[in-house]
Coordinates of C-alpha atoms and ligand atoms in Angstrom, one line a residue:
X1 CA -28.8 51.7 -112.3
X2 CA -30.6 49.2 -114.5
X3 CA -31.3 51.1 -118.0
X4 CA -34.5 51.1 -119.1
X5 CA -36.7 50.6 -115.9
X6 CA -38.5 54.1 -114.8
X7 CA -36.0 56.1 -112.5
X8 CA -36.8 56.2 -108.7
X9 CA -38.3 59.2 -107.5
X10 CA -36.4 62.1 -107.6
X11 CA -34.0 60.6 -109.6
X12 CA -31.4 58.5 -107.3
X13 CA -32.3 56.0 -105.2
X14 CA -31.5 56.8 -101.7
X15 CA -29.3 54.3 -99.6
X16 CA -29.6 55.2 -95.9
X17 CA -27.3 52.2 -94.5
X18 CA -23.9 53.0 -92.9
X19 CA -21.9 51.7 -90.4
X20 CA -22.5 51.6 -86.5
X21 CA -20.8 55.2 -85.1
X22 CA -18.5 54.5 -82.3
X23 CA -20.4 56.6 -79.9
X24 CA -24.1 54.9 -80.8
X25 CA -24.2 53.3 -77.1
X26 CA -23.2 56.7 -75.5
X27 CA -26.2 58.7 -77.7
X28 CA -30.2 59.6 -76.0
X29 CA -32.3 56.7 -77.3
X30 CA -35.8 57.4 -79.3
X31 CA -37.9 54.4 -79.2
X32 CA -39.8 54.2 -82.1
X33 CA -43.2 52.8 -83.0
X34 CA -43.8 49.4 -85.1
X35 CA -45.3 52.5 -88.0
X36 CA -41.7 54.4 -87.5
X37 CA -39.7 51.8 -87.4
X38 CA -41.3 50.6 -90.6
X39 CA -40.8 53.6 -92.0
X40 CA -37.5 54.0 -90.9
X41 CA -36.2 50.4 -92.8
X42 CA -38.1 52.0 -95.6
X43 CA -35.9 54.9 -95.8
X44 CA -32.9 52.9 -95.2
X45 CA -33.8 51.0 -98.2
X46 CA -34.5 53.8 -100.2
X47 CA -38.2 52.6 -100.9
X48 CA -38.6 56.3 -99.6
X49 CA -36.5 57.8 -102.1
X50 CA -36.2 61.4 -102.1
X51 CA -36.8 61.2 -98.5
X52 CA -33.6 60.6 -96.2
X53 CA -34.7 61.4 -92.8
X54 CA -38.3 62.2 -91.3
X55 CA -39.4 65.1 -92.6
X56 CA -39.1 68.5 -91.3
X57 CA -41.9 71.4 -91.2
X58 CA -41.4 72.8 -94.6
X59 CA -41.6 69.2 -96.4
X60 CA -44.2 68.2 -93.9
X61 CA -46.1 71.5 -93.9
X62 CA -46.7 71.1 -97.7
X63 CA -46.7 67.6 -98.2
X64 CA -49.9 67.8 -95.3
X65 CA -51.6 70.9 -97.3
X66 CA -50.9 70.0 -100.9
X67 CA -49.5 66.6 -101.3
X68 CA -46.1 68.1 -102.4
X69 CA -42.7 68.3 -100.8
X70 CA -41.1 72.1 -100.4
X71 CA -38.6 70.4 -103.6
X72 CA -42.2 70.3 -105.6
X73 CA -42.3 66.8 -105.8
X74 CA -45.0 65.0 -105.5
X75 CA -45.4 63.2 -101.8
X76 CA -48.7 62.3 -100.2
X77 CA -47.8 61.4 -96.7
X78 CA -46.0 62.7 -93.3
X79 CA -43.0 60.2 -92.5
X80 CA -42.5 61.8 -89.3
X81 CA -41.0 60.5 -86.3
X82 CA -42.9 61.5 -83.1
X83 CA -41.4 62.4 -79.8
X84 CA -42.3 63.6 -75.9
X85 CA -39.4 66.2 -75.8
X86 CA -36.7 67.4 -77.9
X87 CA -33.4 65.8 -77.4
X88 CA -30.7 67.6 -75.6
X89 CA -27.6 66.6 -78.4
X90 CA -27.4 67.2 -82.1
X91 CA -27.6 63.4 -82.6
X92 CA -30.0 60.3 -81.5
X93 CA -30.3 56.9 -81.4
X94 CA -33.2 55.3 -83.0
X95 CA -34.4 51.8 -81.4
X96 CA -37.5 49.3 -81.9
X97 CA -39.9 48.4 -78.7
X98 CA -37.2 46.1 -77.9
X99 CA -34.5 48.3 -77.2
X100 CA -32.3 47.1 -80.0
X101 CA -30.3 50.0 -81.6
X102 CA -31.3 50.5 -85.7
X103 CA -29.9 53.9 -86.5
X104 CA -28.7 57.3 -85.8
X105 CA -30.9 60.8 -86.1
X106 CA -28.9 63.7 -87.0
X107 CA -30.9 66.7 -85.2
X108 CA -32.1 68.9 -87.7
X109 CA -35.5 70.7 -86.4
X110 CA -38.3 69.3 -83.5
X111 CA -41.5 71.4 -84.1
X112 CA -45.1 71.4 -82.9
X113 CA -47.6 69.6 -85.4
X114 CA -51.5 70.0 -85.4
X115 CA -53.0 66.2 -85.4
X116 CA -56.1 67.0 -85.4
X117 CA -55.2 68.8 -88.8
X118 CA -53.3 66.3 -90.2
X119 CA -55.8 63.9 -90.1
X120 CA -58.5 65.9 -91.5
X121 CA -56.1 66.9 -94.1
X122 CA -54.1 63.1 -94.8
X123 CA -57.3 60.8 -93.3
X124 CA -60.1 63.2 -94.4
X125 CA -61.5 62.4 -91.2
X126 CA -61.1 63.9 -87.9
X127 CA -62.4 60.5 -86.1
X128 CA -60.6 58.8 -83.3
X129 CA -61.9 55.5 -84.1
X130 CA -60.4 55.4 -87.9
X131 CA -57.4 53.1 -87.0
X132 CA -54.7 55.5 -88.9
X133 CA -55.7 58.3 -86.7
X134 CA -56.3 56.6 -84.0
X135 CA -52.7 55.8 -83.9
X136 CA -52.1 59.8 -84.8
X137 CA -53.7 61.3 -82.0
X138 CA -51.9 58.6 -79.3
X139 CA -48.8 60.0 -80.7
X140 CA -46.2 62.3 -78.8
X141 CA -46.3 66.0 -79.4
X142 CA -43.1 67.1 -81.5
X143 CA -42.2 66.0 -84.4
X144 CA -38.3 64.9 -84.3
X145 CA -36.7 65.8 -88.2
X146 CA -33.4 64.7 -89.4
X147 CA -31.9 62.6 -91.7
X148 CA -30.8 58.9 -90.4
X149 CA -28.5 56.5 -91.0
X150 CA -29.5 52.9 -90.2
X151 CA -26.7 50.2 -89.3
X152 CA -29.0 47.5 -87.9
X153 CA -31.8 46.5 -90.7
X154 CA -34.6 44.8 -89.0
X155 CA -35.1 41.1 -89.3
X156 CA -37.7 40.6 -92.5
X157 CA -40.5 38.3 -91.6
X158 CA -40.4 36.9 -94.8
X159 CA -36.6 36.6 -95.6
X160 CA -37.8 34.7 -98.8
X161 CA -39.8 37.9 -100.0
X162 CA -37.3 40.4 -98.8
X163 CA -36.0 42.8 -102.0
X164 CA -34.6 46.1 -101.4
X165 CA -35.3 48.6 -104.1
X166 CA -32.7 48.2 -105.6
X167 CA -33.1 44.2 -105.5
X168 CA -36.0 44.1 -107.4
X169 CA -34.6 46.2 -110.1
X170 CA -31.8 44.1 -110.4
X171 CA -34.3 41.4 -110.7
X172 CA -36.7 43.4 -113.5
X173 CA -33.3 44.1 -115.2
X174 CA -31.9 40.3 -115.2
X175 CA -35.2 39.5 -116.6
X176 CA -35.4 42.2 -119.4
X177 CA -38.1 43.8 -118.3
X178 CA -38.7 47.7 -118.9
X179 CA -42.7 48.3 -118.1
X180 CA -43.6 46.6 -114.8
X181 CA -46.7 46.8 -112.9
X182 CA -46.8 46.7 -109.3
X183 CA -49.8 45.1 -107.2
X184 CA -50.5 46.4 -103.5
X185 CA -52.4 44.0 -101.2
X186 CA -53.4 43.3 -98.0
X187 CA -56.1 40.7 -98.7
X188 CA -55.9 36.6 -99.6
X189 CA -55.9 36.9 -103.5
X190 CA -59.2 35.8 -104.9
X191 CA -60.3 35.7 -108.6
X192 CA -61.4 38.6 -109.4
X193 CA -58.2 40.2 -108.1
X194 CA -56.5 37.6 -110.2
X195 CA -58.0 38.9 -113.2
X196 CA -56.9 42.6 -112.6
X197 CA -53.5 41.4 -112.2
X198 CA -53.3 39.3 -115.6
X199 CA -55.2 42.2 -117.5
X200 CA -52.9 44.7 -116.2
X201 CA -49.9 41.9 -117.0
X202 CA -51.3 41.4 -120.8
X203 CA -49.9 44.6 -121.4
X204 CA -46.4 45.0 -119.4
X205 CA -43.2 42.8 -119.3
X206 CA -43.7 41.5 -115.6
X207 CA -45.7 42.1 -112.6
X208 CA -44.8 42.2 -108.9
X209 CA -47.1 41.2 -106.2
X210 CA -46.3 43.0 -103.8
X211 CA -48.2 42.3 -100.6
X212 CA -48.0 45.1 -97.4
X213 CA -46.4 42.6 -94.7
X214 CA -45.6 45.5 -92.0
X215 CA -48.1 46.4 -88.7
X216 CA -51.9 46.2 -90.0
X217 CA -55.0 46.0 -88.3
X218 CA -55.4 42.7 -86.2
X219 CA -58.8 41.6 -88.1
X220 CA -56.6 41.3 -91.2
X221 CA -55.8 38.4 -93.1
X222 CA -52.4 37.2 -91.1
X223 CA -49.1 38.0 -93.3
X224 CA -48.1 35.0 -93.0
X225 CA -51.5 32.8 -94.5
X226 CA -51.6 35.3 -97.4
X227 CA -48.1 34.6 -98.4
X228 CA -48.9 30.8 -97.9
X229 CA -51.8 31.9 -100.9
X230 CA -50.2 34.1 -102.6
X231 CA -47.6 31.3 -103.1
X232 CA -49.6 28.2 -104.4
X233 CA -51.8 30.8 -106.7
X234 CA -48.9 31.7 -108.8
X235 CA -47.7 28.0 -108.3
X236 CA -50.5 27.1 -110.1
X237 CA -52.1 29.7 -112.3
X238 CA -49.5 32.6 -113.6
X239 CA -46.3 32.0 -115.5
X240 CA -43.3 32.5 -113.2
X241 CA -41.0 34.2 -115.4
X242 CA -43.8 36.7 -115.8
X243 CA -44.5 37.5 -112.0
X244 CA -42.5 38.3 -108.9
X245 CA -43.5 37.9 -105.4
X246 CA -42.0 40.0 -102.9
X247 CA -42.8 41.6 -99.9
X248 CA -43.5 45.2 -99.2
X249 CA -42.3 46.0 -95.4
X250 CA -44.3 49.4 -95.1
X251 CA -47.3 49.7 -92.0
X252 CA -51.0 50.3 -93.0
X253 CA -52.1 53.8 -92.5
X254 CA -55.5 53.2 -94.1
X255 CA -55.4 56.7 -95.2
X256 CA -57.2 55.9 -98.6
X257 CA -56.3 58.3 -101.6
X258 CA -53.6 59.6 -100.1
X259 CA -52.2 56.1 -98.8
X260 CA -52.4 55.0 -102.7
X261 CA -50.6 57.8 -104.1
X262 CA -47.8 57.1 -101.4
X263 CA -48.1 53.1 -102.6
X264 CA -47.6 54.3 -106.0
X265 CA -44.4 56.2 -105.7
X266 CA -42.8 53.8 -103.2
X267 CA -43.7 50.7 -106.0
X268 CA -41.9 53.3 -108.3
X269 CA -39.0 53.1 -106.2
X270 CA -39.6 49.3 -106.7
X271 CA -38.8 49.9 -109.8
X272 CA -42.8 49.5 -111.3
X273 CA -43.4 52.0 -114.3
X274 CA -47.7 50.9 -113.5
X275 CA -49.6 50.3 -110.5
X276 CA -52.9 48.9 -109.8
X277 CA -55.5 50.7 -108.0
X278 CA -58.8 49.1 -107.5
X279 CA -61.7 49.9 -105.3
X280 CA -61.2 51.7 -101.6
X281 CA -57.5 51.2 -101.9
X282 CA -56.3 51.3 -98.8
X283 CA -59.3 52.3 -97.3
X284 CA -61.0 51.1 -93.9
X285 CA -64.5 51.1 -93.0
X286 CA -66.5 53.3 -94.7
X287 CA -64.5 56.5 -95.0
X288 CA -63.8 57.1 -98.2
X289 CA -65.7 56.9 -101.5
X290 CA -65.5 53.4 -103.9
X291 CA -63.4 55.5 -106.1
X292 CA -62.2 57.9 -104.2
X293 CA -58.5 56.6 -104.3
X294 CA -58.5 56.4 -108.0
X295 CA -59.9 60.3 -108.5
X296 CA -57.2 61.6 -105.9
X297 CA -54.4 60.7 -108.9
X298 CA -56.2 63.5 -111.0
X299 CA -55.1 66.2 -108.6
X300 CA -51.6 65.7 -110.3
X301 CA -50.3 67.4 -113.0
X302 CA -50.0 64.6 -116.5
X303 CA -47.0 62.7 -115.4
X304 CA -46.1 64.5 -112.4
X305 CA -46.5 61.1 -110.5
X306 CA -44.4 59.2 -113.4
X307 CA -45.8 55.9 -112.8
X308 CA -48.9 55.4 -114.3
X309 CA -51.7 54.3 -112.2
X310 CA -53.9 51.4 -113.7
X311 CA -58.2 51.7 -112.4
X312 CA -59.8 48.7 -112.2
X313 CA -63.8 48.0 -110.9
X314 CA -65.0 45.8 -108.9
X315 CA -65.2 42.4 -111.3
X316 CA -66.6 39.0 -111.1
X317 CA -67.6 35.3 -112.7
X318 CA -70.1 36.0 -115.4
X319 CA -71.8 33.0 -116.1
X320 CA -73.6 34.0 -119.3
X321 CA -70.2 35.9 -120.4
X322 CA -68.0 32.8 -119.0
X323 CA -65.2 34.2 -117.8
X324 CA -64.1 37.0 -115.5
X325 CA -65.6 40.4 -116.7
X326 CA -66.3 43.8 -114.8
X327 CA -69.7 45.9 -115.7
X328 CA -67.1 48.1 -118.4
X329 CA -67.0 44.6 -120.2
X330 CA -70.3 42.5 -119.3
X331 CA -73.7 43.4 -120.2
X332 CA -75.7 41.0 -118.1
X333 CA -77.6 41.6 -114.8
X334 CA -76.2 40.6 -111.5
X335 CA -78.2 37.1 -112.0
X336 CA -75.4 36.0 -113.9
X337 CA -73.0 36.9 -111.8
X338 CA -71.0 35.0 -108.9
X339 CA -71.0 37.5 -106.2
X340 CA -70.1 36.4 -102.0
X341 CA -70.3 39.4 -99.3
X342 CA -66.7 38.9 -97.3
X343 CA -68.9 38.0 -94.4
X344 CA -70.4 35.3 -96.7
X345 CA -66.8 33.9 -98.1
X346 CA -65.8 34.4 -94.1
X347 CA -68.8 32.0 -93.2
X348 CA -68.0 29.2 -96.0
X349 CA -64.1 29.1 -95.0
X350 CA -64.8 28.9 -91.6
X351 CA -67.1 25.7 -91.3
X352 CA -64.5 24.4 -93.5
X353 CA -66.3 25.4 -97.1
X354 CA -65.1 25.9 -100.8
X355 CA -66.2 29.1 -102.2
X356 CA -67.5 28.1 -105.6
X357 CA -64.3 27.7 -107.8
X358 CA -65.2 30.7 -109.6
X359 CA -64.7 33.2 -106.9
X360 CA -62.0 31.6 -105.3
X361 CA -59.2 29.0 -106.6
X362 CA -60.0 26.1 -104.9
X363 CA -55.9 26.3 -103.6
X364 CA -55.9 29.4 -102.4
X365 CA -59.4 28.5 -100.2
X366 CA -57.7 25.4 -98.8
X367 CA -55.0 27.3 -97.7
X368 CA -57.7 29.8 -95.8
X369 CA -59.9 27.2 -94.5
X370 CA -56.5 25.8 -92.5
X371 CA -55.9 29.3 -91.1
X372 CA -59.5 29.6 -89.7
X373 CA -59.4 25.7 -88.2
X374 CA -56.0 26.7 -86.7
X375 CA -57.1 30.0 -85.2
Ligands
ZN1 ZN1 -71.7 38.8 -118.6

């Protein structure tokens, strides 16, 4: 393991790959859901490191009531594989929507699960129209829990951006770095999240962008247009040897706080010592508080977590300041600020608009504005 970066969680990074077993044709087939089978290639990676199964009722009974896994670790969300009855053998195939064969299931318990409790608990809502539990409550009623061993990684949409764990600290390691701080994001990269990067990056060795690339809601930003300006941003504006781009194959579950607790220790997996966590992390519509996903790390004990989160507000152009700045660091009134609503930047980019150049790099808008023509 590379010396000096932070140790994965738990202490040993989990490898779930193995070889085909002879009998994997002859085995009851699971189908598993885009979210599961993301999951799945996570714990095959060991990006869910301690985890190396789905979780059974005693991890998932306290991870859903007190963010904790029966072991006492820290762990913030059910990975739990859903099914409609419980399989008549001791072993399972796992397979995506096509049919393909990924991995094998080692029966260890099916059990009965509350959703409607789990989401108040995980979603802090109980609302069918929230997208994460929306997707809970179409689920199947067991909960299948086992550990797994995956022969058949799936095909990364980005094989230029695909790191294992494991990869990426060979890649902080090669580089020297020890304190690395890991960037979560679903969104095109504008300035001000630019600057939250490079202040967080004035005081590590490297940072990885690390953009979610799994299943998300279909109003997002495309995967593939983000990379596209993720790409010519740090092209064009961060030092290379400084930053790595990679992708992060994990679903959204727009649970929130929870969600970036559960970003945080995968990243640390990653190998990141810091992460970032700015405003509504992971958050959808209007269910959780601004900060809400920022508070949620004080329910921890002092370095239970390990990896140390990094808070950022909402920031912006100051023109009487002239340069980036946040209301910790500007004293001037919103005058002097260069503020656009996402409907607003949606409006400019779509009749084929530059965002003034301090909100956006004029790059990164180009990029956008070809995405909306095309669409
Ligand atoms: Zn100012």
């Amino acid at each position: 393991m590379s010396a000096g970066l932070i140790r994965p969680h738990g202490g040993t990074l989990v490898d779930r790959t193995g070889e085909r077993p002879a009998d994997a044709e002859s085995l009851e087939v699971v189908t598993l859901t885009p979210r599961e089978a993301a999951d799945l290639d996570m714990l095959a990676s060991g990006a869910l490191s301690p985890l190396t199964g789905f979780m059974g009722p005693a991890d998932y009974e306290r991870v859903v009531e007190e963010m904790h896994l029966a072991s006492g670790l820290p762990w913030a969300l059910p990975v739990c594989l859903a099914v409609r009855a419980a399989p008549k053998g001791d072993r399972v195939a796992l397979a995506d929507e096509t049919g393909r064969l990924l991995a094998v299931l080692d029966v260890a318990e099916v059990f009965p699960y509350d959703a409607e409790h789990e989401a108040e608990k995980c979603f802090r809502t109980t609302d069918g129209e929230h997208p994460g539990v929306a997707r809970l409550y179409a689920q199947h009623d067991l909960y299948l829990a086992g550990p797994v061993t995956v022969f058949e990684r799936q095909a990364p949409g980005f094989p230029e951006l695909h790191r294992d764990p494991k990869d990426t600290r060979a890649l902080f390691a090669e580089r020297g770095w020890k304190r690395v701080v890991g960037f979560q994001t679903r969104n095109p990269i504008h300035r001000a999240h630019e600057y939250l990067t490079k202040c967080a990056l004035e005081t590590v060795d490297g940072l990885l962008v690390h953009p979610l690339v799994g299943e998300t809601k279909s109003d997002d930003v495309p995967a593939a247009v983000r990379v596209k300006a993720y790409d010519v941003l740090v092209e064009g504006y961060y030092p290379k040897d400084r930053v790595v781009v990679s992708a992060f194959p994990a679903a959204m579950r727009y649970a929130g706080p929870r969600e970036a607790i559960w970003h945080a220790l995968c990243r640390k997996n990653y190998g990141c010592s810091h992460f970032i966590v700015g405003r509504d992390h992971a958050g959808v519509g209007s269910y959780y508080g601004t900060y809400d996903a920022q508070l949620v790390f004080d329910e921890f004990e002092a370095h239970e977590l390990d990896i140390e989160p990094m808070f950022f507000e909402h920031s912006f152009f100051c023109k009487a300041c002239g340069q980036m700045a946040s209301a910790k660091t500007c004293p001037h009134s919103g005058d002097d600020h260069v503020f656009l609503s996402g409907t607003k930047v949606r409006e400019l980019l779509s009749n084929g608009q530059l965002p003034p150049a301090e909100f956006s790099r004029p790059e990164v808008a180009a990029i956008l504005i070809d995405a909306y023509r095309a669409s």
